[in-house]
Each structure stands twice: as structure tokens, then as C-alpha cells.
Short mmCIF file of C-alpha atoms in Angstrom, two decimals:
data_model
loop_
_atom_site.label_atom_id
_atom_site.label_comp_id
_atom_site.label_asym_id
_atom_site.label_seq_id
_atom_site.Cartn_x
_atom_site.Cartn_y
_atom_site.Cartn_z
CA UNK A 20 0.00 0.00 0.00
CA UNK A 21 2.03 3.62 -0.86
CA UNK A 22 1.70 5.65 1.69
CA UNK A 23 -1.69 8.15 1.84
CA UNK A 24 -1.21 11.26 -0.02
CA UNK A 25 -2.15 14.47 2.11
CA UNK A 26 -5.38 15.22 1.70
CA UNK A 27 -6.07 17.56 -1.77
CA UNK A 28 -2.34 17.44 -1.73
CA UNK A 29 -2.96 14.99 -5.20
CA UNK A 30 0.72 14.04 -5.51
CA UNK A 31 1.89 16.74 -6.76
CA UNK A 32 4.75 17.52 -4.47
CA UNK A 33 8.25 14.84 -4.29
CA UNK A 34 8.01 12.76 -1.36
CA UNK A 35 10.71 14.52 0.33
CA UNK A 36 8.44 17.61 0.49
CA UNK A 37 5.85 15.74 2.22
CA UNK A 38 4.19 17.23 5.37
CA UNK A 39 4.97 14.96 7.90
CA UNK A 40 2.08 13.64 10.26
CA UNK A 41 4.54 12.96 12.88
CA UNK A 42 5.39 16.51 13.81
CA UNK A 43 7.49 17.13 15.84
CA UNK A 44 7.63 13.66 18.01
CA UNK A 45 11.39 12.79 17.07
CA UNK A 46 10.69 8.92 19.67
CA UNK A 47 8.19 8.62 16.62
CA UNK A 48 10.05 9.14 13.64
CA UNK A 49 12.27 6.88 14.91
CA UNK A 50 10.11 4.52 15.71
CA UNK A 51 8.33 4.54 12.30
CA UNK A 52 11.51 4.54 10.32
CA UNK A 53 13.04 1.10 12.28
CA UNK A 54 9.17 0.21 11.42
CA UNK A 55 9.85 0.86 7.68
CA UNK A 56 12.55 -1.61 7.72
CA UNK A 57 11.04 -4.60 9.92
CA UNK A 58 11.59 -3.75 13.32
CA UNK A 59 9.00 -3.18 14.92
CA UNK A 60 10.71 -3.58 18.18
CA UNK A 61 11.09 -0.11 17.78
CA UNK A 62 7.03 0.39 17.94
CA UNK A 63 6.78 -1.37 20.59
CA UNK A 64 9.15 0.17 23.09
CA UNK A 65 7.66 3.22 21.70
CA UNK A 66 4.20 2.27 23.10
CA UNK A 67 4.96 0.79 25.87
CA UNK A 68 6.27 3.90 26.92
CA UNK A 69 3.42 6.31 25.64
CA UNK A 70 1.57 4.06 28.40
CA UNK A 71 -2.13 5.43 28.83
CA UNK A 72 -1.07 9.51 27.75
CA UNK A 73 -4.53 8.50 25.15
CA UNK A 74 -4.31 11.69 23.04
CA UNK A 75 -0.18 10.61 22.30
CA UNK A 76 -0.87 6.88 22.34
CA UNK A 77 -3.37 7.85 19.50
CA UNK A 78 -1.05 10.33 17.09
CA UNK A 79 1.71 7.71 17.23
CA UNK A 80 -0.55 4.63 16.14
CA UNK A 81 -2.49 6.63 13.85
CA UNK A 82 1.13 7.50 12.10
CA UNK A 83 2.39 4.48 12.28
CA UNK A 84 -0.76 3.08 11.16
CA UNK A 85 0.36 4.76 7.83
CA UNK A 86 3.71 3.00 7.23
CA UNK A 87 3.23 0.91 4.39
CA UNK A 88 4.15 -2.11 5.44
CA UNK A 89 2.40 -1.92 9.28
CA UNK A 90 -0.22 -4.32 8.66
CA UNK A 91 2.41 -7.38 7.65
CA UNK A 92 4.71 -6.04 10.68
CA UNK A 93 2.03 -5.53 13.36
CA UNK A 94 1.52 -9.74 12.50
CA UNK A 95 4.72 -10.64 12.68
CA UNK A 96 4.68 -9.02 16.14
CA UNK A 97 1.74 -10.84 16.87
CA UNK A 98 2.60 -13.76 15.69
CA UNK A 99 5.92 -13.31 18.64
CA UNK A 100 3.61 -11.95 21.14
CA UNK A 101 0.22 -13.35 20.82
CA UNK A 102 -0.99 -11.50 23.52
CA UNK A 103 0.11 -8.04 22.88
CA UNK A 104 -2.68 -5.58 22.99
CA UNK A 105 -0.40 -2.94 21.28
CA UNK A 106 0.56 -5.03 18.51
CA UNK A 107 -3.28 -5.49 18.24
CA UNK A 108 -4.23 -2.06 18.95
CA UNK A 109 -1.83 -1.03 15.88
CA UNK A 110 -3.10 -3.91 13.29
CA UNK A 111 -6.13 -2.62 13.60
CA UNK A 112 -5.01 0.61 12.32
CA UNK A 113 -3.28 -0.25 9.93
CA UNK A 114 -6.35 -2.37 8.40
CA UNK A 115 -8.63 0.48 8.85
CA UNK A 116 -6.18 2.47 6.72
CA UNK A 117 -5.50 -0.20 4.22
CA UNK A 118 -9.24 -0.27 4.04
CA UNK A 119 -9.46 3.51 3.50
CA UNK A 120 -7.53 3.25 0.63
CA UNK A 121 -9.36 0.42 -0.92
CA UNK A 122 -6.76 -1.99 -0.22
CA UNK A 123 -8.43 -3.87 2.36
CA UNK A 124 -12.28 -4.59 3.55
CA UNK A 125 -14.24 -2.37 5.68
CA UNK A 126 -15.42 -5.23 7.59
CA UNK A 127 -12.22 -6.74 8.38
CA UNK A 128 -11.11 -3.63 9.48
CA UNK A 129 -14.21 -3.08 11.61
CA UNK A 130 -13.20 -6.43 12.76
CA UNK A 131 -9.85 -5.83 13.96
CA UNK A 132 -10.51 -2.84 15.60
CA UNK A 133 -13.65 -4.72 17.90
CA UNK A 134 -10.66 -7.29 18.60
CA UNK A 135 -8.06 -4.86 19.83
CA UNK A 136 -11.43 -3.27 22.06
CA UNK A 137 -12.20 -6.19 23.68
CA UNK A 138 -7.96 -6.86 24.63
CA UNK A 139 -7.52 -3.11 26.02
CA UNK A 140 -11.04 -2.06 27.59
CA UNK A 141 -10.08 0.93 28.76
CA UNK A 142 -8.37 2.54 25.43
CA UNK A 143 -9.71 4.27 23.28
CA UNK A 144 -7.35 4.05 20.86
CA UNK A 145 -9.23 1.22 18.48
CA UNK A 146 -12.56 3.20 18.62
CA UNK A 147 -10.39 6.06 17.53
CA UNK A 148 -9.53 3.65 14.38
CA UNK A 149 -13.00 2.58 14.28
CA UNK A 150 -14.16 6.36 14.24
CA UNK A 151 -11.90 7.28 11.08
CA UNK A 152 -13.09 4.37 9.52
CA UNK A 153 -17.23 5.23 9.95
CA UNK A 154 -16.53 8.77 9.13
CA UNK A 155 -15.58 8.10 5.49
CA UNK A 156 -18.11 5.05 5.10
CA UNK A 157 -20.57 4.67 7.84
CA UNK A 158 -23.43 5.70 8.65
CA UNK A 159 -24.30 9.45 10.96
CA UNK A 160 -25.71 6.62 13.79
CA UNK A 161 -22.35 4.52 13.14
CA UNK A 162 -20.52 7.58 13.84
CA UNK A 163 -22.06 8.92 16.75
CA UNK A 164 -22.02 5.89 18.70
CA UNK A 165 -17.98 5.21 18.10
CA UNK A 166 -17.80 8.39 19.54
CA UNK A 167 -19.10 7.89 22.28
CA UNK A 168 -17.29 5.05 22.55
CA UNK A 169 -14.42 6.84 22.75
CA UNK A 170 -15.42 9.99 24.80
CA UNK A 171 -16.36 6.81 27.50
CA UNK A 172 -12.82 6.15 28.00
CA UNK A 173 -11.47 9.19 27.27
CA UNK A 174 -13.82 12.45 27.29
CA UNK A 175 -11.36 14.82 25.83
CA UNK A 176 -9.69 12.64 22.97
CA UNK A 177 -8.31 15.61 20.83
CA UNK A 178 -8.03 13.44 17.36
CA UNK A 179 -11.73 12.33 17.93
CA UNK A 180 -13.29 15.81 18.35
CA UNK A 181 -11.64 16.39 14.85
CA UNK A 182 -13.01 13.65 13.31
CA UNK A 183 -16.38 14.94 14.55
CA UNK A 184 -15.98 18.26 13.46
CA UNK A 185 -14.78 17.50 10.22
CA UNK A 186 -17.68 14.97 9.33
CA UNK A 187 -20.26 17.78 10.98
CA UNK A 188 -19.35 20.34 8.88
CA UNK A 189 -20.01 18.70 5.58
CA UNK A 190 -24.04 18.22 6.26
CA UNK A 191 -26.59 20.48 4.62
CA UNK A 192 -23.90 21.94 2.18
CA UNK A 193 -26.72 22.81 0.09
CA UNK A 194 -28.30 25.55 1.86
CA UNK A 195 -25.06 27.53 1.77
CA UNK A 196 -23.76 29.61 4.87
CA UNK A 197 -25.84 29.02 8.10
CA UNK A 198 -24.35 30.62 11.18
CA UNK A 199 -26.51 28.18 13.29
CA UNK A 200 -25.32 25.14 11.84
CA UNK A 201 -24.70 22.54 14.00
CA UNK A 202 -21.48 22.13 14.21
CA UNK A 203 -20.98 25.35 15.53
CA UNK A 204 -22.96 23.91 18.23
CA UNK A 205 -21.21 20.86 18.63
CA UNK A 206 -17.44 22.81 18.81
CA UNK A 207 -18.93 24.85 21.38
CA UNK A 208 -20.70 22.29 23.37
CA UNK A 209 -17.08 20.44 23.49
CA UNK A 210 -15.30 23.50 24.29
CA UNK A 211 -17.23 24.04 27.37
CA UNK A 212 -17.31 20.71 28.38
CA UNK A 213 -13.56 20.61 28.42
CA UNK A 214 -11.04 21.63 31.17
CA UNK A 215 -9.71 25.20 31.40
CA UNK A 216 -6.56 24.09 29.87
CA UNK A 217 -7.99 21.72 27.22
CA UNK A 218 -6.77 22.27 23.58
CA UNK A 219 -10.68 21.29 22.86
CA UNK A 220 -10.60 25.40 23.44
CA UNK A 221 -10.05 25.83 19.99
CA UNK A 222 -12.56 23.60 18.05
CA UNK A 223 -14.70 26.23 17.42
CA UNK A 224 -11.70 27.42 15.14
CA UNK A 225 -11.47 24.40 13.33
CA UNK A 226 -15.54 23.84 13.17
CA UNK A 227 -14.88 27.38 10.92
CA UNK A 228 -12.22 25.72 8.69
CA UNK A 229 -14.16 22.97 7.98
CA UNK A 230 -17.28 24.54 7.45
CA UNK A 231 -15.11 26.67 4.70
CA UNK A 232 -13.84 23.76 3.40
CA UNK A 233 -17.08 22.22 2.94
CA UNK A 234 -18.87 25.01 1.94
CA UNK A 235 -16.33 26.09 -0.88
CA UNK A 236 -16.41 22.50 -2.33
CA UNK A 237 -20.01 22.90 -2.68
CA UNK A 238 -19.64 26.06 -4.77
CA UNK A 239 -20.68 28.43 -1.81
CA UNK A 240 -17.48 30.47 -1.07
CA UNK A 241 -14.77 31.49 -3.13
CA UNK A 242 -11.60 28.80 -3.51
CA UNK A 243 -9.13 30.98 -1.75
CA UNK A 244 -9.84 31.17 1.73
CA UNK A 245 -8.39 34.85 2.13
CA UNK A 246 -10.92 36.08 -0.15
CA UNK A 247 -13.72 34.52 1.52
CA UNK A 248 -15.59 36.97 4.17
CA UNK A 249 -15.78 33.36 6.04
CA UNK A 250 -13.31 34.64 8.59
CA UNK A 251 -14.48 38.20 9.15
CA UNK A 252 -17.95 38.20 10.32
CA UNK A 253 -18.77 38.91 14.21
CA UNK A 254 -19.51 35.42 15.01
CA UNK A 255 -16.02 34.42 13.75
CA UNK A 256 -13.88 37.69 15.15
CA UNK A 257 -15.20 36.46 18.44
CA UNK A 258 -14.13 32.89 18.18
CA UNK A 259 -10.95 33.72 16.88
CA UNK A 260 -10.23 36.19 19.40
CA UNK A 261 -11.54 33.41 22.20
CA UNK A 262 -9.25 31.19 20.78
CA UNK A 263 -6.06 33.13 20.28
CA UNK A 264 -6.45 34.46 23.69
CA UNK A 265 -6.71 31.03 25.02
CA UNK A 266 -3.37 29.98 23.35
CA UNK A 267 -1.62 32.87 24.73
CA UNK A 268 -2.67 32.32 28.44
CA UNK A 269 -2.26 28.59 27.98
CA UNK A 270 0.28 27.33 24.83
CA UNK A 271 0.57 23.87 25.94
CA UNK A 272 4.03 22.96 24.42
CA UNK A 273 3.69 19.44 25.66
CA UNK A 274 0.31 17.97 24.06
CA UNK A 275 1.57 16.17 20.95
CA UNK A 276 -1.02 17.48 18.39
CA UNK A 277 -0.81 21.02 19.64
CA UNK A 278 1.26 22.21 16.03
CA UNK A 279 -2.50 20.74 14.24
CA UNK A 280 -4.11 23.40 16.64
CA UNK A 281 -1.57 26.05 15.50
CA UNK A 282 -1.81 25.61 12.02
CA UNK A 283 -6.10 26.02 12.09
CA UNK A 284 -5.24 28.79 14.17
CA UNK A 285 -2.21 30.74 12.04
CA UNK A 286 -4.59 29.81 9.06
CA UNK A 287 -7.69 31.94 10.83
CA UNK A 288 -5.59 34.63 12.30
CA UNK A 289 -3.97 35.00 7.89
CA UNK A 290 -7.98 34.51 6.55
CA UNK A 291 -9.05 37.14 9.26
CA UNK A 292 -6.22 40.05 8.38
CA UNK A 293 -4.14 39.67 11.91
CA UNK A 294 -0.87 39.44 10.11
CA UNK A 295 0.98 40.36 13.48
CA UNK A 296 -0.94 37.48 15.00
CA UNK A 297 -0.52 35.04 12.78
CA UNK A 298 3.02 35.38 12.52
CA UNK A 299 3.51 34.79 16.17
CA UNK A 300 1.98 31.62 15.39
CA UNK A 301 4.04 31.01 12.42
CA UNK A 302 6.80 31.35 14.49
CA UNK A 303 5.95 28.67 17.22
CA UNK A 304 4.71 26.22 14.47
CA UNK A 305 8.35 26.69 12.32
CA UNK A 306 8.48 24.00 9.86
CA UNK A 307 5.63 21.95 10.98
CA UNK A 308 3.21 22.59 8.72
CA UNK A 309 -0.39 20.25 8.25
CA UNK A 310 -2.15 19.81 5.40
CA UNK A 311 -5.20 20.95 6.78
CA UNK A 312 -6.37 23.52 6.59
CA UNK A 313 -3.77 24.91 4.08
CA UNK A 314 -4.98 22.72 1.73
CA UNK A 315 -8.68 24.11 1.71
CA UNK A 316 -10.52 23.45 0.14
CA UNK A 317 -8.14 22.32 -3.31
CA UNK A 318 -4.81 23.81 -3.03
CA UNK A 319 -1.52 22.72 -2.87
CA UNK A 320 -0.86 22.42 1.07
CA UNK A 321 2.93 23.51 0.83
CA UNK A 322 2.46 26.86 -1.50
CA UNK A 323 -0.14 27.88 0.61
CA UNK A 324 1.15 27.54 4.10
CA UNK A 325 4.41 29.25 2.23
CA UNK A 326 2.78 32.21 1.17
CA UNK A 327 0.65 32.92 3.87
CA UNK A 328 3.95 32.41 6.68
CA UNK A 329 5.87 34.94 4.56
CA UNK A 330 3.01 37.54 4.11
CA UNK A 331 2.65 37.49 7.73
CA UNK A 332 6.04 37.63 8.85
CA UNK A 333 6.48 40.45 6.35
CA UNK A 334 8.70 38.71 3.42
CA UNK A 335 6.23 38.23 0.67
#
């Protein structure tokens, strides 16, 4: 299976330009590149360690997930350790993303992730597989209920809230802009819900990108986000203001998909006009860019994060 282009991204960059989901978590990079080559020895240290920090546990299976070659590894650690839940745990990813990219069945993904469940109760981590798998092919009742699957074990599960947002904002596309929509709702509900020092804080700024992104697919908003008066409407000064204040009394340097945060955020702050503020953000996120949002709704992920860092930091 190659390796998952980033989303919109359509290939069109070398593979040494590729935006790397691992971000800055050098234990996982090493990890996945020992992984590349058989030894998955590596991956297992690696987890073992991670123990039950859920929102980490989750990035680093979900990227490993995407090594090629996982699926045939994760077996061969299996087949060593019959009874390792982690080894389990990160089959199952891997078939849910070999089924993503029709190299696999749904079902037996669906199958290996209910396996991995039943050997770790507590972890969320294989409804978190089962969640990206019913986003792109289940059902709305599918997807709710693997949510709360995983909110049930872990209420604040930063990758899951995503997943929810993202599928949220792509309903009722047809009646164009609708500052009620529900997943406006649904950001907020979760942002309130959350701890003071949650990163959930800033959903509501990624409930706006994906709106955009569904909303300009559909026809309803110009294809360059900067042009759009998306980001410049009361509603959306507020929660950008809420959001970026948040960061600045908070930053949580440790959480280990804070830089996915920062680029939704630097990519509001550039859409809104606050050059000055999104170039502090630029700053913290250096080289770690994500493909979304910069690749909203059809654009090429690296020229736009490019241009938009050196407008803000003054070097266009």
C-alpha cells in the first residue's frame, strides 16, 4: 500500500516535500523509520512507553498506522507476542487504513478494531480507528455511537473531536452559509465541556475551517480562503479572538497534536487580516506545517502555508 497522499495534496509535491504527520515527536520518527525496515521492536518500546497519555498513544498509532508495510509487521509481532494488545491495537489501524484506501475490507477492518477493544477495555485508541473508519463510510448513527465510545474512555480525545468536526461540517452543504449550523454547536458544546486548559478550546476554530472547506467544495465560497468573508464576520472575530487568547494564556508545548491546533489557528488569524498574529503563530509552528487547513478546500498544502507564513512575517 504507498503511503496516503495528504489530503487535496494529489501528488503533486516529491516525497521529500511531504508534510509529515509525525510533527514534531522525534521517539516517533524513529520509531516509524526502524518500522519501515522490519523492526517493529522499535514500535513497541515506543508504546509501551506512551503508556495510557490516550491523546499521544493515539497520534503515534495513527502515524504508524500509515507506514506501508504496518499491517504485515504488526503480525509478525503478533505472531511473537500473541498477547500483545499494542501489537493489536496497531493492526487494527493499519487495516482500517489499508481499508481507506481500498486496499483492504471495511469489515475486516471493523473487525480488527472490535478485537483490539475487547484486549484493552479501557483505550480508546481502536474506537479512535474505528471512528476514522465510519466517518468516510458509515453511517451518521455509526458515527455517533464510536464516539461515544471513545469519549467513554477518554472524554477529551483531541483526534476524535476532529473527526467529529470535520464529518459535521459537511451536512446540509446545500443551503449555503448558516451561522446556526450545528457544528458550531457541537465545537462549542465540546469546548465548554472541556477543562480550562484543554486544547478542545479551539474547536470552534477548526468547526470554521471545515465549514469553509465544505462550503467552498459545494460552490458556496470562493476557492481561496483569504478572499472569503468566512473569517471576518462577528460570530467568527469572536471565536478567533476566544481562541487566540486562550493559546496565549495557555500554549501547551507538551500535548503532541498542539502544532494541528496552530496551524487552524495561524490559518484563521492569515484569513481574518491579523498578520501580526498570525506570525507569532508562524513562528511557534516553524516547519511543521499540516495539510489541513492549508490545503482548503483544493490547493496545494505547501504553496499555501508558504505564502501565507511569509506575508505574515512580512517577506512576501
Amino acid at each position: 500500500m504507498p503511503p496516503p497522499p495528504p489530503p487535496l495534496g494529489r501528488g503533486r509535491r516529491r516525497a521529500s516535500q511531504a508534510l509529515d504527520e509525525a510533527l514534531d515527536d522525534a521517539d516517533l520518527v524513529a520509531a516509524r523509520a526502524a518500522l519501515a525496515q522490519g523492526r517493529w521492536q522499535n514500535a513497541r518500546s515506543l508504546l509501551v512507553h506512551t503508556a495510557d497519555d490516550w491523546d499521544r498513544r493515539g497520534h503515534r498509532v495513527t502515524v504508524l498506522a500509515r507506514e506501508p508495510y504496518c499491517a504485515a509487521w504488526a503480525r509478525e509481532w503478533l505472531l511473537a507476542e500473541p498477547e500483545s494488545a499494542d501489537a493489536a491495537v496497531l493492526l487494527a489501524l493499519a487495516q482500517v487504513r489499508r481499508a481507506l484506501h481500498g486496499k483492504g475490507k471495511p469489515v475486516r477492518a471493523r473487525e480488527a478494531c472490535v478485537t483490539a477493544a475487547a484486549r484493552v477495555p479501557a483505550d480508546p485508541t481502536p474506537w479512535l480507528g474505528l471512528l476514522l473508519l465510519e466517518c468516510a463510510v458509515g453511517t451518521d448513527q455509526d458515527v455517533v455511537r464510536t464516539f461515544e465510545q471513545v469519549r467513554a474512555r477518554y472524554a477529551d480525545h483531541h483526534h476524535a473531536h476532529h473527526l467529529m468536526v470535520a464529518r459535521l461540517a459537511g451536512r446540509r452543504t446545500e443551503a449555503g452559509p448558516d451561522p446556526l449550523h450545528e457544528v458550531y454547536d457541537f465545537a462549542g458544546w465540546a469546548a465548554e465541556q472541556a477543562p480550562a486548559d484543554s486544547p478542545l478550546a479551539i474547536l470552534p476554530v477548526i468547526a470554521h475551517a471545515e465549514r469553509y472547506r465544505a462550503l467552498a467544495s459545494a460552490g458556496h465560497e470562493p476557492a481561496d480562503p483569504a478572499a472569503s468573508g468566512h473569517w471576518t464576520g462577528r460570530r467568527a472575530r469572536q471565536v478567533m479572538k476566544a481562541a487566540f487568547d486562550w493559546w496565549l494564556e495557555w500554549e501547551l508545548e507538551g500535548h503532541p497534536r498542539r502544532l494541528i491546533d496552530l496551524n487552524f489557528l495561524a490559518h484563521a488569524k492569515f484569513c481574518e487580516g491579523r498578520g501580526a498574529e498570525a506570525a507569532a503563530l508562524f513562528h511557534r509552528i516553524g516547519r511543521h506545517a499540516t495539510p489541513a487547513p492549508w490545503s482548503y478546500p483544493d490547493r496545494d498544502p505547501h504553496a499555501a502555508f508558504a505564502a501565507a507564513r511569509a506575508a505574515a512575517l512580512g517577506t512576501a
